Structure formats: structure tokens, C-alpha cells
Coordinates of C-alpha atoms and ligand atoms in Angstrom, one line a residue:
X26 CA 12.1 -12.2 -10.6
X27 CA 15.4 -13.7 -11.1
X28 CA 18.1 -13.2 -9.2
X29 CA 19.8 -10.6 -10.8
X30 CA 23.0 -10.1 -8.9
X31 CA 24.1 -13.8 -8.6
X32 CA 27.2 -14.8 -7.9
X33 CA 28.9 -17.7 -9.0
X34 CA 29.7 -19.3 -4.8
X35 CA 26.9 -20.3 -2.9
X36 CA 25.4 -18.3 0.4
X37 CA 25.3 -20.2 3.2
X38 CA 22.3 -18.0 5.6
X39 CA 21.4 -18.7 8.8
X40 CA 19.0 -16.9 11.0
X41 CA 21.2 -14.8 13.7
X42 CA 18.2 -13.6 16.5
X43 CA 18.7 -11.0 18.4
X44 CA 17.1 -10.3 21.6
X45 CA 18.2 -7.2 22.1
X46 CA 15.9 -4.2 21.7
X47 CA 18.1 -1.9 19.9
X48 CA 17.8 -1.4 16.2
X49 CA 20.5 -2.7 13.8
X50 CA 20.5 -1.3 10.1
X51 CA 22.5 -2.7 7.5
X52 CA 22.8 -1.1 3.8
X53 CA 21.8 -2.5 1.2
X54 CA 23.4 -3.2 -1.7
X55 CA 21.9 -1.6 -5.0
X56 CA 23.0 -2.5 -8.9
X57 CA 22.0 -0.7 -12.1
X58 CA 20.6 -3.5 -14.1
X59 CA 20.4 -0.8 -17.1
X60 CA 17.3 1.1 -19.0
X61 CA 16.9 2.8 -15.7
X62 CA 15.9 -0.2 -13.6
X63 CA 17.9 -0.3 -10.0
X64 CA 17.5 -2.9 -7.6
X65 CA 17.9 -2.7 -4.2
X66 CA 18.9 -6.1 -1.9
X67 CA 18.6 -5.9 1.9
X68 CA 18.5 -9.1 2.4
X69 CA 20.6 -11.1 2.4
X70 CA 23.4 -9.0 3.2
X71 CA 26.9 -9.1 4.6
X72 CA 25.2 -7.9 8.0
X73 CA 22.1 -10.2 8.1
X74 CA 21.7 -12.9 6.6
X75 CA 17.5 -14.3 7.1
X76 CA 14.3 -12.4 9.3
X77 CA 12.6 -15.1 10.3
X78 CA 11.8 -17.4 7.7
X79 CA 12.1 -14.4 4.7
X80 CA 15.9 -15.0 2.9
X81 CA 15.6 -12.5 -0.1
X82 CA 14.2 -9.0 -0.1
X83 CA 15.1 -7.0 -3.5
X84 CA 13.1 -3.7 -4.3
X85 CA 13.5 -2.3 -7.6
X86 CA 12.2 1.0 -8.9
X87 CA 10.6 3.7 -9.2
X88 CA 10.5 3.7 -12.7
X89 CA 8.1 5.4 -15.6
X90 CA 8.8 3.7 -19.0
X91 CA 6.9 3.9 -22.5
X92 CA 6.9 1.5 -25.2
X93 CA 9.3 -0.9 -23.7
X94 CA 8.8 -3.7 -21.2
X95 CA 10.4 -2.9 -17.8
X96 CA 10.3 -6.3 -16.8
X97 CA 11.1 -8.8 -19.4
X98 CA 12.5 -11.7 -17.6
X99 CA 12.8 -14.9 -19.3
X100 CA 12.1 -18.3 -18.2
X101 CA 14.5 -19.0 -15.1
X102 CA 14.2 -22.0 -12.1
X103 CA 13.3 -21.7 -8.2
X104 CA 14.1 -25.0 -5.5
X105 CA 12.9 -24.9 -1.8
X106 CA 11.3 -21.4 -1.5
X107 CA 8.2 -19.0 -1.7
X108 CA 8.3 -16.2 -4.3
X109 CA 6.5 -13.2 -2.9
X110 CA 5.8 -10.9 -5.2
X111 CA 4.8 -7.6 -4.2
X112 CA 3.9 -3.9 -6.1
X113 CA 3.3 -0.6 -5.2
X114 CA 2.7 1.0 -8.7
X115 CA 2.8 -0.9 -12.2
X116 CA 2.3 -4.3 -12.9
X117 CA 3.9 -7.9 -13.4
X118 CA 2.6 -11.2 -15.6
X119 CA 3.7 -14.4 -14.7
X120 CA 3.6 -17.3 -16.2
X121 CA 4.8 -20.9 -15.1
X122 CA 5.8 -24.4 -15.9
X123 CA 2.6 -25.8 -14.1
X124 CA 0.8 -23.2 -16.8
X125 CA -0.5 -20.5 -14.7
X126 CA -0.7 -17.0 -16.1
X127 CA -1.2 -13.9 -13.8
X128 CA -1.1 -10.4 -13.8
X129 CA -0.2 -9.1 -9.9
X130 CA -0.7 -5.3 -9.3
X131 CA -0.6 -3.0 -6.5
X132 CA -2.5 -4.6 -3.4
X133 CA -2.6 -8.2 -5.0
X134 CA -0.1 -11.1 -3.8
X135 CA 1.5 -13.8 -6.3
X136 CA 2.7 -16.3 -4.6
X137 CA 4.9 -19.1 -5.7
X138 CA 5.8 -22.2 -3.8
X139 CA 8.7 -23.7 -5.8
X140 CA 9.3 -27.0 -3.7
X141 CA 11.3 -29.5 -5.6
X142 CA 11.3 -27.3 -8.5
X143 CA 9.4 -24.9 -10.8
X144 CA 10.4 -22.3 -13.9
X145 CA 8.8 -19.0 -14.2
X146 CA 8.7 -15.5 -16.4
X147 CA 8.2 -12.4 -15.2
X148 CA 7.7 -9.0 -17.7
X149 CA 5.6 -6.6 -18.1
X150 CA 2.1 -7.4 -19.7
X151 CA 0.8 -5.3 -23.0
X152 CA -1.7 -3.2 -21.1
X153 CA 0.6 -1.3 -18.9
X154 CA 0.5 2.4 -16.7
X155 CA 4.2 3.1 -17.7
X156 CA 5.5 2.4 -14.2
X157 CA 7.3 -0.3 -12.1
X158 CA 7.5 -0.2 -8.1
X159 CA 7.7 -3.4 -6.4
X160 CA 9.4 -5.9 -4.1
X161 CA 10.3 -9.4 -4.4
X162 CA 10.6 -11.6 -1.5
X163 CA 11.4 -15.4 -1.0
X164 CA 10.3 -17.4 1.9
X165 CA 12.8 -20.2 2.6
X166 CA 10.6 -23.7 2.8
X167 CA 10.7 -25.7 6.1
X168 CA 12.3 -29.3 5.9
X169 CA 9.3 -31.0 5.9
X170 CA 7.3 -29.2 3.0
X171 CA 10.6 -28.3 0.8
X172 CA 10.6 -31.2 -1.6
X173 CA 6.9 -31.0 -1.8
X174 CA 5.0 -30.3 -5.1
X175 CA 4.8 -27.1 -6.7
X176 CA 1.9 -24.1 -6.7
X177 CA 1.1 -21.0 -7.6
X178 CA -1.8 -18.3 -6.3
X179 CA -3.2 -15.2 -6.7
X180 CA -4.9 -13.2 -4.0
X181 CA -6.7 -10.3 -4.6
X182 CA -8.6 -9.7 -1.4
X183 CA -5.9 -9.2 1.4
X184 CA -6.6 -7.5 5.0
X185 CA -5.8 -4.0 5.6
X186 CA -5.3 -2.4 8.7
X187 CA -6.7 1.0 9.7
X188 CA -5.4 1.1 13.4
X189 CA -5.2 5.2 12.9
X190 CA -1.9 7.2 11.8
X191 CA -1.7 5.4 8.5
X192 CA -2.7 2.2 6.7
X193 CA -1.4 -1.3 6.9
X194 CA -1.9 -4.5 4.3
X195 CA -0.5 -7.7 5.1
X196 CA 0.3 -9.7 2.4
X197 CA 1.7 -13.0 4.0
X198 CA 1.0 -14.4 7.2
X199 CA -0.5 -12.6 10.4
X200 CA -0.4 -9.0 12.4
X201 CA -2.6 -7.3 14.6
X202 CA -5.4 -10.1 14.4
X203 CA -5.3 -9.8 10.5
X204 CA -4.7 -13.0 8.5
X205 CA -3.2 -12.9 5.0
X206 CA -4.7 -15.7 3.0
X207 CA -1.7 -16.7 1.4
X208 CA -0.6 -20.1 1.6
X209 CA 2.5 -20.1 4.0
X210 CA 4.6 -22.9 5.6
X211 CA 5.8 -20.8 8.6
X212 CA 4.8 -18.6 11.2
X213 CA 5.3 -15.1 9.5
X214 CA 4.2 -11.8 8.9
X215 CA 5.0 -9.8 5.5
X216 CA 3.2 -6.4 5.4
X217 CA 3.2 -3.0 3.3
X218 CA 2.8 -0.2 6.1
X219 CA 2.2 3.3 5.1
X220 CA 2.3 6.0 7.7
X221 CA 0.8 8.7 7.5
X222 CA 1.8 12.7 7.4
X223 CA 2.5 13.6 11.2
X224 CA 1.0 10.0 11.8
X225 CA 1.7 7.9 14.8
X226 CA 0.8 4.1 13.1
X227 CA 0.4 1.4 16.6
X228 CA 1.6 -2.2 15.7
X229 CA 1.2 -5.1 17.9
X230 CA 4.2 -8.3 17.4
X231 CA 5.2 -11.5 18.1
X232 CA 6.7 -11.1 20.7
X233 CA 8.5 -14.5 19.8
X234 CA 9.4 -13.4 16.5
X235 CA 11.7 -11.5 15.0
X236 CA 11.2 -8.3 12.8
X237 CA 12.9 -5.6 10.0
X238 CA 11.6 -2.5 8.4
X239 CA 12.5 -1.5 4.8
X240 CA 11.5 1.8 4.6
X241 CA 11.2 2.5 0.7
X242 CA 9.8 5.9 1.1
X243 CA 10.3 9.1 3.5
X244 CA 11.2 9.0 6.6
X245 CA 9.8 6.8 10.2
X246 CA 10.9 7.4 13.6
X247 CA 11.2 4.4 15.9
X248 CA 12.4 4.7 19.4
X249 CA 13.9 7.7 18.8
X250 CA 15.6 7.1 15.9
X251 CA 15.3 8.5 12.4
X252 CA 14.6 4.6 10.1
X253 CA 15.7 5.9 6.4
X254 CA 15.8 4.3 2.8
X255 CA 18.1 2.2 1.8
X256 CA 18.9 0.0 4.8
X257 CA 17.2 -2.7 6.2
X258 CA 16.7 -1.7 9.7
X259 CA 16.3 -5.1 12.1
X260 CA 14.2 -5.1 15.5
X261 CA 15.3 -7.8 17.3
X262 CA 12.8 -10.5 19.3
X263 CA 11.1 -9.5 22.3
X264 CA 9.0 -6.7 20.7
X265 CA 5.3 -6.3 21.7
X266 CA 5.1 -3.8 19.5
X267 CA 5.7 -0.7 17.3
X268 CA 5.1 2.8 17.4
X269 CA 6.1 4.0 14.2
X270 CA 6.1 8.0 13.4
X271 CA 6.4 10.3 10.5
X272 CA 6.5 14.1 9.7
X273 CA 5.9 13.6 5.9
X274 CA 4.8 10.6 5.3
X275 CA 6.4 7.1 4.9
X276 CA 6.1 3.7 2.9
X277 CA 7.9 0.9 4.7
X278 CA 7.9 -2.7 4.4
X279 CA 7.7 -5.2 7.8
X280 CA 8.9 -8.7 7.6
X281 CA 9.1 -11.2 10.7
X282 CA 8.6 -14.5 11.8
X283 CA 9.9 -16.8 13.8
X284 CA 13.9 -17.8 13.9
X285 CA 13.7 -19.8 10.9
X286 CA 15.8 -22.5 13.0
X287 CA 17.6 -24.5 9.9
X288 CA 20.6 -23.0 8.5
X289 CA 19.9 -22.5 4.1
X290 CA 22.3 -22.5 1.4
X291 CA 21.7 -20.1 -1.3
X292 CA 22.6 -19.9 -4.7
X293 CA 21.1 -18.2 -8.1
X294 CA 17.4 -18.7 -7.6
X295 CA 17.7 -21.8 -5.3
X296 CA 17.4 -22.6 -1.9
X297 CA 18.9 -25.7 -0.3
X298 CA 20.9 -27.1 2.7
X299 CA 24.3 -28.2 0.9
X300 CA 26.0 -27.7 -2.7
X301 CA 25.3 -31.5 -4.2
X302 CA 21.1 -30.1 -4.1
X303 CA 22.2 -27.3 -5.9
X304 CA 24.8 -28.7 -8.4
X305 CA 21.7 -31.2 -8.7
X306 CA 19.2 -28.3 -9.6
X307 CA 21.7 -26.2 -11.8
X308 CA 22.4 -29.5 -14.2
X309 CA 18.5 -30.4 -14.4
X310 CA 17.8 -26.8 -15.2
X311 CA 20.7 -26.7 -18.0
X312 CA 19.5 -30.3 -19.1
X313 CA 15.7 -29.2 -19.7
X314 CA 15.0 -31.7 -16.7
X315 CA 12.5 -31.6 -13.3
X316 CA 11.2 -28.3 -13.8
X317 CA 8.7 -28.1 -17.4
X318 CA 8.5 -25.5 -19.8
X319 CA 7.2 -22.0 -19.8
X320 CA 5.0 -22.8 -22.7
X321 CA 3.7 -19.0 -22.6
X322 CA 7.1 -17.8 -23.3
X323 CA 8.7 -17.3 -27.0
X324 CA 12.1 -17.1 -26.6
X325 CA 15.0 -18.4 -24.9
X326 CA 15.1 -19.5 -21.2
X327 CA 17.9 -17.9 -18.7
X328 CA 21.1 -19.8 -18.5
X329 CA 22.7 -20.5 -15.2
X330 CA 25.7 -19.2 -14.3
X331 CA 28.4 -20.9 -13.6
X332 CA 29.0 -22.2 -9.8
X333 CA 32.2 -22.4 -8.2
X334 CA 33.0 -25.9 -6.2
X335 CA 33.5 -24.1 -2.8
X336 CA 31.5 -22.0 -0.4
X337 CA 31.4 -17.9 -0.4
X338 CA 33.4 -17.0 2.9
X339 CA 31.1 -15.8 5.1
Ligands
MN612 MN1 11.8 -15.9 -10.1

């Protein structure tokens, strides 16, 4: 997806880990994007700014629909990130400057690597089920890999976990001796966990690392504490593990890795270190320069906002 809540100052996001073992939840921040679509950002926030090397975590939905696309967004640019893109009902086509065309659905991974620049489209394909339910999620790109060429991939066969008390698939990077086969730059972990009804779900960490929860659905208690919707609920370093329970059921999201260790400035649907890359990227983009065409598209491409000269205070 786009970036649908942009504003017109660039973020700057660094990585603030924590060592301690209690749990810090920050709210996220939800918008109405209209025909019934909400989107949910809990990261980055106000409170926390990176987990690991993950900078952007939107969820939008659920949402039934009929004879209308959901998703219908248009040609738009990406610089010095990952796009993860992630479902738990419905389904998503991209297509992309390099000329890849797929259709992700529940319990397959797209994954973009934008390097030194890419354009995409994301909307929902003919063939639908009528519903929408997913995340997206960006992976900030290391100096040394962030100018490098662009790619795109589809996995279909990612590990699941079965350790007992629910079900775990991990969709980027590694957890609990289970390797993702996406193509990451980072040491990471991205994983749907689902616990079950009076389930007790085991998870070992990094203990290096540093971790958040999402729940999306129901409700998971963690040391104690009651981890609800609508907050992204951070775990610190120094974990060796979780031991995540439910009364009714839950669907949670985990994302860690470790401290991403270069401060990122963020802006639209680019990621870079100061404002000359991004003034850079946004003229390209608006020029028709660095980053193709969408030749699958008919129709016009998303404009970029406008960007202010200074900095977003912090
Ligand atoms: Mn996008």
C-alpha cells in the first residue's frame, strides 16, 4: 500500500531499545480512509518510533465489500525499504515497474525490496471473497544494501509453528528454529501468531533482539497483563521468551529484530537518512524519472504531496 496518512514534514525514526522487561503499549493511530476501510498505524508512533529493523506497521480492516474494489491503489513510489505485505482474509494484486504481477492471500508473503527506487499498485483482483484483512509492513534497508537494485517475490510455502496452545507462521526472518524464506537484509523476525481458546502458545527470542505484539484480535495475557487491540504493545531486549495466553482466542502479530542501529528519515513512501534523498526521490517521482512505469495499470499514478523544507518536531 501507500502511505495513506502522509504528512507533508518528514519523520526522523530511530530505534530507542529498551532493556527493560516491562511492557510498553502505545496507541495507535486509526483514520477512516472512506467506503468503510480503516487503517490502523502502530508504528511509527509518537511513542515508538522503529522495532528492530520494522519502521511501518499499518493494519486495515476487517471489511466485507461487493462489487467494488477495496483496494484500488494506484501507481505510487518506495526508496530504501521492504514492503511486507501480509493478509489474514481477502486478497491483494500487485503489480510493478520491474513488471511483476501477483496476487498475495492469506498465508502467502509479497515482498518488495525497493532499494534505489521502485513504483507499485495495489487493488483488489477481479476474482475476489468480498473481504479485506491484512497488514502492511516496511523493513527499513541497511546502508550497505539500500541503494541496491530492486526485487520483488512471492512465497507461498512459509513455516508454521505448532509448539501447542495455538499456531504460529513466520513470514520474515526466524523464530523458534523456523526460517522464513523471504529475502531479508537484517536479522529479524515477522510472525502471525494465533492463540488458541484457553491456550498457553510457548515462544522462544532473541534474546538480543527486541520485540512488539499487535494484537489484532481478542485478547492475550503476558506477564500478567491483559495485551488488547489497538496498541502496539513493546517487549523490550533481554527476552528469552514468551508465554502468551488467552481465554477466547487471539490473533496477534510479533515483530523483532535487532536495534536497527542507523537513525532513518521518513517521508510519504520513502525511507532515507536526510531530506536532499527525499526531495531527490519526490522530484524523480513527479518527473516520470528512476522508478519505470506500472505498465499493468490504466489510469493515473498517485501524486506526491507536497513536502515542507523542515523537519517534523519530534
Ligand atoms: Mn506501496
Amino acid at each position: 500500500m501507500s502511505n495513506l496518512m502522509p504528512q507533508d514534514q518528514a519523520e526522523r525514526c530511530t530505534g530507542q531499545p529498551d532493556g527493560q522487561p516491562e511492557i510498553l503499549s502505545t496507541p495507535v493511530r486509526s483514520a477512516d480512509l472512506g467506503a468503510g476501510l480503516t487503517v490502523a498505524r502502530a508504528l511509527p508512533t509518537r511513542g515508538r518510533r522503529m522495532v528492530g529493523p520494522w519502521c511501518f506497521l499499518d493494519s486495515y480492516g476487517p471489511l466485507s465489500f461487493s462489487g467494488r474494489k477495496a483496494m484500488d491503489v494506484a501507481p505510487h513510489p518506495h526508496i530504501g525499504l521492504q514492503t511486507v505485505s501480509w493478509l489474514f482474509a481477502g486478497e491483494v494484486l500487485h503489480n510493478d515497474s520491474l513488471g511483476f504481477s501477483g496476487v498475495v492471500r492469506p498465508g502467502e508473503l509479497n515482498l518488495m525490496t525497493a532499494g534505489r527506487g521502485i513504483a507499485h499498485s495495489e487493488e483488489t483482483p477481479k476474482a475476489d471473497t468480498g473481504r479485506l484483512h491484512g497488514l502492511q509492513l516496511w523493513l527499513a534497508l541497511p546502508e550497505a544494501v539500500r541503494h541496491g537494485e530492486p526485487a520483488f517475490d512471492h512465497y507461498s510455502d512459509l513455516p508454521v509453528l505448532e509448539p501447542g496452545g495455538g499456531q504460529v507462521q513466520v513470514f520474515m526472518g526466524s523464530l523458534g528454529g523456523a526460517q522464513s524464506p523471504g529475502r531479508g537484509f537484517s536479522p529479524t523476525v515477522g510472525a502471525e501468531v494465533r492463540v488458541g481458546g484457553n491456550g498457553c502458545l510457548r515462544l522462544p527470542l532473541e534474546s538480543a533482539w527486541e520485540h512488539a505484539l499487535c494484537v489484532i484480535e481478542g485478547e492475550i495475557e503476558l506477564d500478567g497483563q491483559q495485551l488488547s487491540p489497538g496498541a502496539l504493545h513493546y517487549l523490550g531486549t533481554h527476552r528469552e521468551g514468551l508465554e502468551l495466553r488467552s481465554t477466547g482466542g487471539a490473533l496477534a502479530v510479533l515483530i523483532g529484530g535487532a536495534p536497527f542501529g542507523e537513525s532513518i528519515l521518513m517521508w510519504w513512501n520513502f525511507v532515507a537518512r536526510d531530506l536532499d534523498e527525499i526531495r531527490s526521490a519526490r522530484a524523480d517521482w513527479q518527473a516520470g524519472e528512476r522508478f519505470g512505469e506500472v505498465r499493468a495499470w490504466r489510469g493515473a499514478r498517485l501524486d506526491a504531496p507536497e513536502l515542507a523544507g523542515r523537519l517534523r518536531a519530534s
